[in-house]
Coordinates of C-alpha atoms in Angstrom, one line a residue:
X1 CA -111.2 125.3 -1.4
X2 CA -113.6 122.5 -2.6
X3 CA -113.0 121.6 -6.2
X4 CA -116.6 122.2 -7.2
X5 CA -115.9 125.9 -6.8
X6 CA -112.8 125.6 -9.0
X7 CA -113.0 129.2 -10.4
X8 CA -115.1 130.7 -7.6
X9 CA -112.3 133.0 -6.6
X10 CA -112.3 134.8 -10.0
X11 CA -113.3 138.4 -9.5
X12 CA -116.9 139.4 -10.1
X13 CA -119.0 142.5 -10.0
X14 CA -122.0 142.0 -7.7
X15 CA -124.9 144.5 -7.3
X16 CA -126.2 143.9 -3.8
X17 CA -129.3 145.4 -2.2
X18 CA -129.8 146.2 1.5
X19 CA -128.8 148.7 4.1
X20 CA -126.5 146.8 6.5
X21 CA -122.7 146.8 6.1
X22 CA -121.4 144.5 3.5
X23 CA -117.8 144.5 4.7
X24 CA -114.8 146.8 4.5
X25 CA -114.3 148.5 1.2
X26 CA -117.9 148.4 0.0
X27 CA -118.4 151.3 -2.4
X28 CA -121.0 152.8 -4.7
X29 CA -119.5 152.7 -8.2
X30 CA -119.9 155.7 -10.4
X31 CA -121.7 153.7 -13.0
X32 CA -124.4 152.7 -10.6
X33 CA -125.2 156.1 -9.0
X34 CA -128.7 156.0 -10.5
X35 CA -129.5 153.1 -8.2
X36 CA -131.1 153.9 -4.8
X37 CA -128.4 154.2 -2.2
X38 CA -129.0 150.8 -0.5
X39 CA -127.9 149.0 -3.7
X40 CA -124.1 148.7 -3.9
X41 CA -121.8 147.5 -6.6
X42 CA -119.0 145.4 -5.1
X43 CA -115.9 143.9 -6.7
X44 CA -115.5 140.6 -4.9
X45 CA -114.2 137.1 -5.0
X46 CA -117.2 134.7 -4.6
X47 CA -116.7 131.8 -2.2
X48 CA -120.2 130.4 -2.4
X49 CA -123.4 131.6 -4.1
X50 CA -126.5 129.5 -3.8
X51 CA -130.2 129.8 -3.2
X52 CA -129.7 131.0 0.4
X53 CA -126.6 133.2 0.5
X54 CA -123.6 134.8 -1.1
X55 CA -120.3 134.4 0.6
X56 CA -117.5 136.6 -0.6
X57 CA -114.2 138.3 0.2
X58 CA -113.1 141.6 -1.1
X59 CA -109.4 141.1 -0.5
X60 CA -107.3 138.0 -0.3
X61 CA -106.3 138.7 3.2
X62 CA -109.8 139.3 4.5
X63 CA -109.9 137.0 7.6
X64 CA -113.6 136.0 7.3
X65 CA -116.0 135.9 4.4
X66 CA -118.8 138.4 4.3
X67 CA -122.3 136.9 3.9
X68 CA -125.4 138.4 2.1
X69 CA -128.8 136.8 1.7
X70 CA -129.1 135.5 -1.9
X71 CA -132.4 137.4 -2.5
X72 CA -130.5 140.6 -1.9
X73 CA -128.1 139.9 -4.7
X74 CA -129.5 141.7 -7.8
X75 CA -126.8 140.7 -10.2
X76 CA -123.4 139.1 -10.3
X77 CA -121.1 138.6 -13.3
X78 CA -117.4 137.9 -13.9
X79 CA -115.1 140.8 -14.4
X80 CA -113.0 138.6 -16.8
X81 CA -114.9 136.4 -19.1
X82 CA -113.2 133.3 -20.5
X83 CA -112.9 133.7 -24.3
X84 CA -115.6 131.0 -25.1
X85 CA -117.9 132.5 -22.5
X86 CA -117.6 135.9 -24.1
X87 CA -118.4 134.5 -27.5
X88 CA -121.5 132.9 -26.1
X89 CA -122.6 136.2 -24.4
X90 CA -121.9 138.2 -27.5
X91 CA -124.2 135.9 -29.5
X92 CA -126.9 136.2 -26.9
X93 CA -126.7 140.0 -26.9
X94 CA -126.9 140.3 -30.7
X95 CA -129.9 138.0 -30.8
X96 CA -128.2 135.1 -32.6
X97 CA -130.0 132.5 -30.5
X98 CA -128.9 129.4 -32.4
X99 CA -125.2 130.3 -31.9
X100 CA -125.8 131.4 -28.4
X101 CA -127.5 128.1 -27.5
X102 CA -124.6 126.0 -28.8
X103 CA -121.9 128.2 -27.3
X104 CA -123.6 128.5 -23.9
X105 CA -124.1 124.7 -23.6
X106 CA -120.5 124.2 -24.5
X107 CA -119.4 126.6 -21.8
X108 CA -121.4 124.8 -19.1
X109 CA -119.4 121.6 -20.0
X110 CA -116.2 123.5 -18.9
X111 CA -117.4 123.4 -15.3
X112 CA -117.2 127.0 -14.3
X113 CA -118.3 128.0 -10.7
X114 CA -121.6 126.4 -9.8
X115 CA -123.5 129.7 -9.7
X116 CA -122.1 130.7 -13.1
X117 CA -122.8 127.3 -14.6
X118 CA -126.4 127.7 -13.5
X119 CA -126.8 131.1 -15.0
X120 CA -125.1 130.1 -18.3
X121 CA -127.5 127.1 -18.5
X122 CA -130.5 129.3 -17.8
X123 CA -129.3 131.7 -20.5
X124 CA -129.2 128.7 -22.8
X125 CA -132.8 127.9 -21.9
X126 CA -133.7 131.5 -22.9
X127 CA -131.9 131.1 -26.2
X128 CA -133.6 127.8 -26.8
X129 CA -137.0 129.2 -26.1
X130 CA -136.5 132.3 -28.3
X131 CA -135.3 130.1 -31.2
X132 CA -138.3 127.8 -31.0
X133 CA -136.6 124.9 -29.4
X134 CA -139.2 124.3 -26.8
X135 CA -138.3 120.8 -25.7
X136 CA -134.7 121.8 -25.2
X137 CA -135.6 124.9 -23.2
X138 CA -137.9 122.9 -20.9
X139 CA -135.3 120.1 -20.5
X140 CA -132.7 122.6 -19.4
X141 CA -135.1 124.1 -16.9
X142 CA -136.0 120.6 -15.7
X143 CA -132.4 119.8 -15.0
X144 CA -131.6 123.1 -13.3
X145 CA -134.6 122.7 -11.0
X146 CA -133.2 119.6 -9.5
X147 CA -131.2 121.7 -7.1
X148 CA -131.9 125.1 -5.4
X149 CA -131.1 128.1 -7.6
X150 CA -130.0 131.7 -6.6
X151 CA -132.8 134.2 -7.2
X152 CA -130.7 135.8 -9.9
X153 CA -130.9 132.6 -11.9
X154 CA -134.6 132.1 -11.2
X155 CA -135.3 135.6 -12.6
X156 CA -134.0 134.3 -16.0
X157 CA -136.5 131.5 -16.3
X158 CA -137.9 131.5 -19.9
X159 CA -141.3 132.6 -18.6
X160 CA -143.5 134.6 -21.0
X161 CA -144.2 138.0 -19.6
X162 CA -145.3 139.9 -22.7
X163 CA -148.2 139.0 -25.0
X164 CA -147.4 136.8 -27.9
X165 CA -148.4 139.6 -30.3
X166 CA -145.7 141.8 -28.8
X167 CA -142.9 139.2 -28.6
X168 CA -143.0 136.2 -30.9
X169 CA -141.2 133.0 -30.0
X170 CA -141.2 131.2 -26.7
X171 CA -142.5 127.7 -25.7
X172 CA -145.0 126.4 -28.2
X173 CA -148.5 125.3 -27.1
X174 CA -148.0 121.6 -27.7
X175 CA -144.9 121.4 -25.5
X176 CA -146.5 123.7 -22.9
X177 CA -149.6 121.5 -22.5
X178 CA -147.4 118.4 -22.1
X179 CA -145.4 120.1 -19.4
X180 CA -148.3 121.3 -17.3
X181 CA -148.1 118.1 -15.2
X182 CA -144.3 118.0 -15.0
X183 CA -142.8 117.2 -11.6
X184 CA -140.7 120.4 -11.7
X185 CA -142.4 123.5 -10.4
X186 CA -140.2 125.7 -12.6
X187 CA -141.2 123.8 -15.7
X188 CA -144.9 124.0 -14.8
X189 CA -144.4 127.8 -14.3
X190 CA -142.8 128.2 -17.7
X191 CA -145.4 126.0 -19.4
X192 CA -148.3 127.8 -17.8
X193 CA -147.0 131.2 -18.8
X194 CA -146.7 130.1 -22.4
X195 CA -150.2 128.7 -22.5
X196 CA -152.0 131.5 -20.7
X197 CA -153.2 133.2 -23.8
X198 CA -154.2 129.9 -25.5
X199 CA -155.8 127.8 -22.7
X200 CA -156.4 130.2 -19.8
X201 CA -158.3 127.7 -17.7
X202 CA -155.6 125.0 -17.7
X203 CA -152.8 127.5 -17.3
X204 CA -154.6 129.5 -14.5
X205 CA -155.2 126.3 -12.5
X206 CA -151.5 125.5 -12.5
X207 CA -150.5 129.0 -11.7
X208 CA -153.0 129.1 -8.8
X209 CA -151.5 126.0 -7.3
X210 CA -148.0 127.3 -7.7
X211 CA -148.8 130.7 -6.2
X212 CA -150.1 129.0 -3.1
X213 CA -147.0 126.9 -2.6
X214 CA -145.1 127.3 0.6
X215 CA -141.9 125.5 -0.3
X216 CA -140.8 127.6 -3.3
X217 CA -141.5 131.3 -2.5
X218 CA -139.8 132.7 -5.6
X219 CA -141.8 130.3 -7.9
X220 CA -144.9 131.2 -6.0
X221 CA -144.2 135.0 -6.4
X222 CA -143.6 134.6 -10.1
X223 CA -146.8 132.5 -10.5
X224 CA -148.8 135.1 -8.6
X225 CA -147.4 137.9 -10.9
X226 CA -148.2 135.8 -13.9
X227 CA -151.9 135.7 -12.8
X228 CA -152.0 139.5 -13.2
X229 CA -151.8 138.8 -17.0
X230 CA -155.4 137.5 -16.9
X231 CA -156.9 140.9 -15.9
X232 CA -158.7 142.8 -18.5
X233 CA -157.9 146.5 -18.9
X234 CA -160.8 147.7 -16.7
X235 CA -159.7 145.3 -13.9
X236 CA -156.1 146.4 -14.2
X237 CA -157.0 150.1 -14.1
X238 CA -159.3 149.6 -11.0
X239 CA -156.6 147.8 -9.0
X240 CA -153.6 149.6 -10.6
X241 CA -151.9 150.7 -7.3
X242 CA -152.3 147.3 -5.8
X243 CA -151.0 145.5 -8.9
X244 CA -148.0 147.7 -9.2
X245 CA -147.2 147.3 -5.5
X246 CA -147.4 143.5 -5.9
X247 CA -144.8 143.7 -8.6
X248 CA -142.5 146.3 -7.1
X249 CA -142.3 144.4 -3.8
X250 CA -140.8 141.3 -5.5
X251 CA -137.1 140.7 -4.9
X252 CA -135.1 142.9 -7.3
X253 CA -133.4 139.8 -8.8
X254 CA -136.7 138.6 -10.3
X255 CA -138.4 141.9 -11.0
X256 CA -137.5 142.6 -14.6
X257 CA -140.0 140.2 -16.2
X258 CA -143.0 141.2 -14.0
X259 CA -142.2 144.9 -14.3
X260 CA -142.2 144.6 -18.1
X261 CA -145.5 142.8 -17.9
X262 CA -146.9 145.6 -15.7
X263 CA -145.7 148.3 -18.2
X264 CA -147.4 146.4 -21.1
X265 CA -150.7 145.9 -19.1
X266 CA -150.7 149.6 -18.1
X267 CA -150.2 150.8 -21.6
X268 CA -153.0 148.5 -22.9
X269 CA -155.3 149.9 -20.2
X270 CA -154.8 153.4 -21.8
X271 CA -152.9 154.8 -18.7
X272 CA -150.4 156.6 -20.9
X273 CA -148.7 158.6 -18.2
X274 CA -148.1 155.8 -15.8
X275 CA -147.1 153.4 -18.7
X276 CA -144.6 156.0 -19.9
X277 CA -143.1 156.3 -16.4
X278 CA -142.7 152.5 -16.2
X279 CA -141.2 152.3 -19.7
X280 CA -138.8 155.1 -19.0
X281 CA -137.6 153.4 -15.8
X282 CA -137.2 150.0 -17.5
X283 CA -135.3 151.5 -20.4
X284 CA -133.0 153.9 -18.6
X285 CA -132.6 152.4 -15.1
X286 CA -133.0 148.6 -15.4
X287 CA -132.1 146.8 -12.2
X288 CA -130.5 143.9 -14.1
X289 CA -130.1 142.6 -17.6
X290 CA -133.0 140.4 -18.8
X291 CA -134.0 138.9 -22.2
X292 CA -137.5 140.4 -21.9
X293 CA -135.7 143.7 -22.4
X294 CA -133.1 142.9 -25.1
X295 CA -131.5 146.4 -24.8
X296 CA -130.5 145.5 -21.3
X297 CA -128.3 142.6 -22.4
X298 CA -125.6 145.2 -23.3
X299 CA -125.0 145.2 -19.5
X300 CA -123.5 141.7 -19.9
X301 CA -120.6 142.8 -22.1
X302 CA -118.8 145.1 -19.7
X303 CA -116.2 142.6 -18.5
X304 CA -112.9 142.0 -20.2
X305 CA -111.9 138.7 -21.9
X306 CA -109.3 136.3 -20.4
X307 CA -106.7 137.1 -17.8
X308 CA -106.0 135.5 -14.4

């Protein structure tokens, strides 16, 4: 196996969406029975996980790898964390962003499997953003965006989904303005999201260009969802069904941020019943862990530490 996938054969749990067969032994785990049936939790050994596809085997003697489109992979995490990785994750979960940032960056230097290195780096970008280290957060995103990323990783971009009054921290306005012309689409998306409440015209112009892009469909989808934040309560109410449908049809791997935004917008529009339904779903049946919903980060600590 190529050396750049040095620990790619370590077992992982993967939540995979779709109706077609995912290979012998696929099963619906007891802990995931609140998911719709098409989403399965699989214990697999990852051979390759990139922006296009996940290749995996479920047993060492499986003759050929099974293949799933990357945008059908909702979440994937190691069953056994390395000790340093677990310390970094624990810091992230408890909200100690300074410690999490240091530990996550240290773990990326240990060269885990490429997909895991990308996610650990994006988690570091989240920690940097939440702790007010805007330049570090943007630089991490800039470096990650040099190569294609799995949707699961894209879903963790430090994009602002909730209003600044609801969730302090994030990329500061000065850093965001400087990054609006960055060559990286992902950096521009993060910057525009941070600036949307402070300089709507400039941020909206960037988001409009990103949402019309043909080469980066996930970035375009997130930019389009960001533009929903510009609606006033009356506009949101008038187009509620359409707005919710736009969010709910996004790939599951990138839905948590947009869904949280939709819940906030619906609540601000005074649609109490619908907002309560959305909030209940996000709280009790989240599709994946995401920093926009800190309580979901507990989903990251299910694995054991160490072991072969």
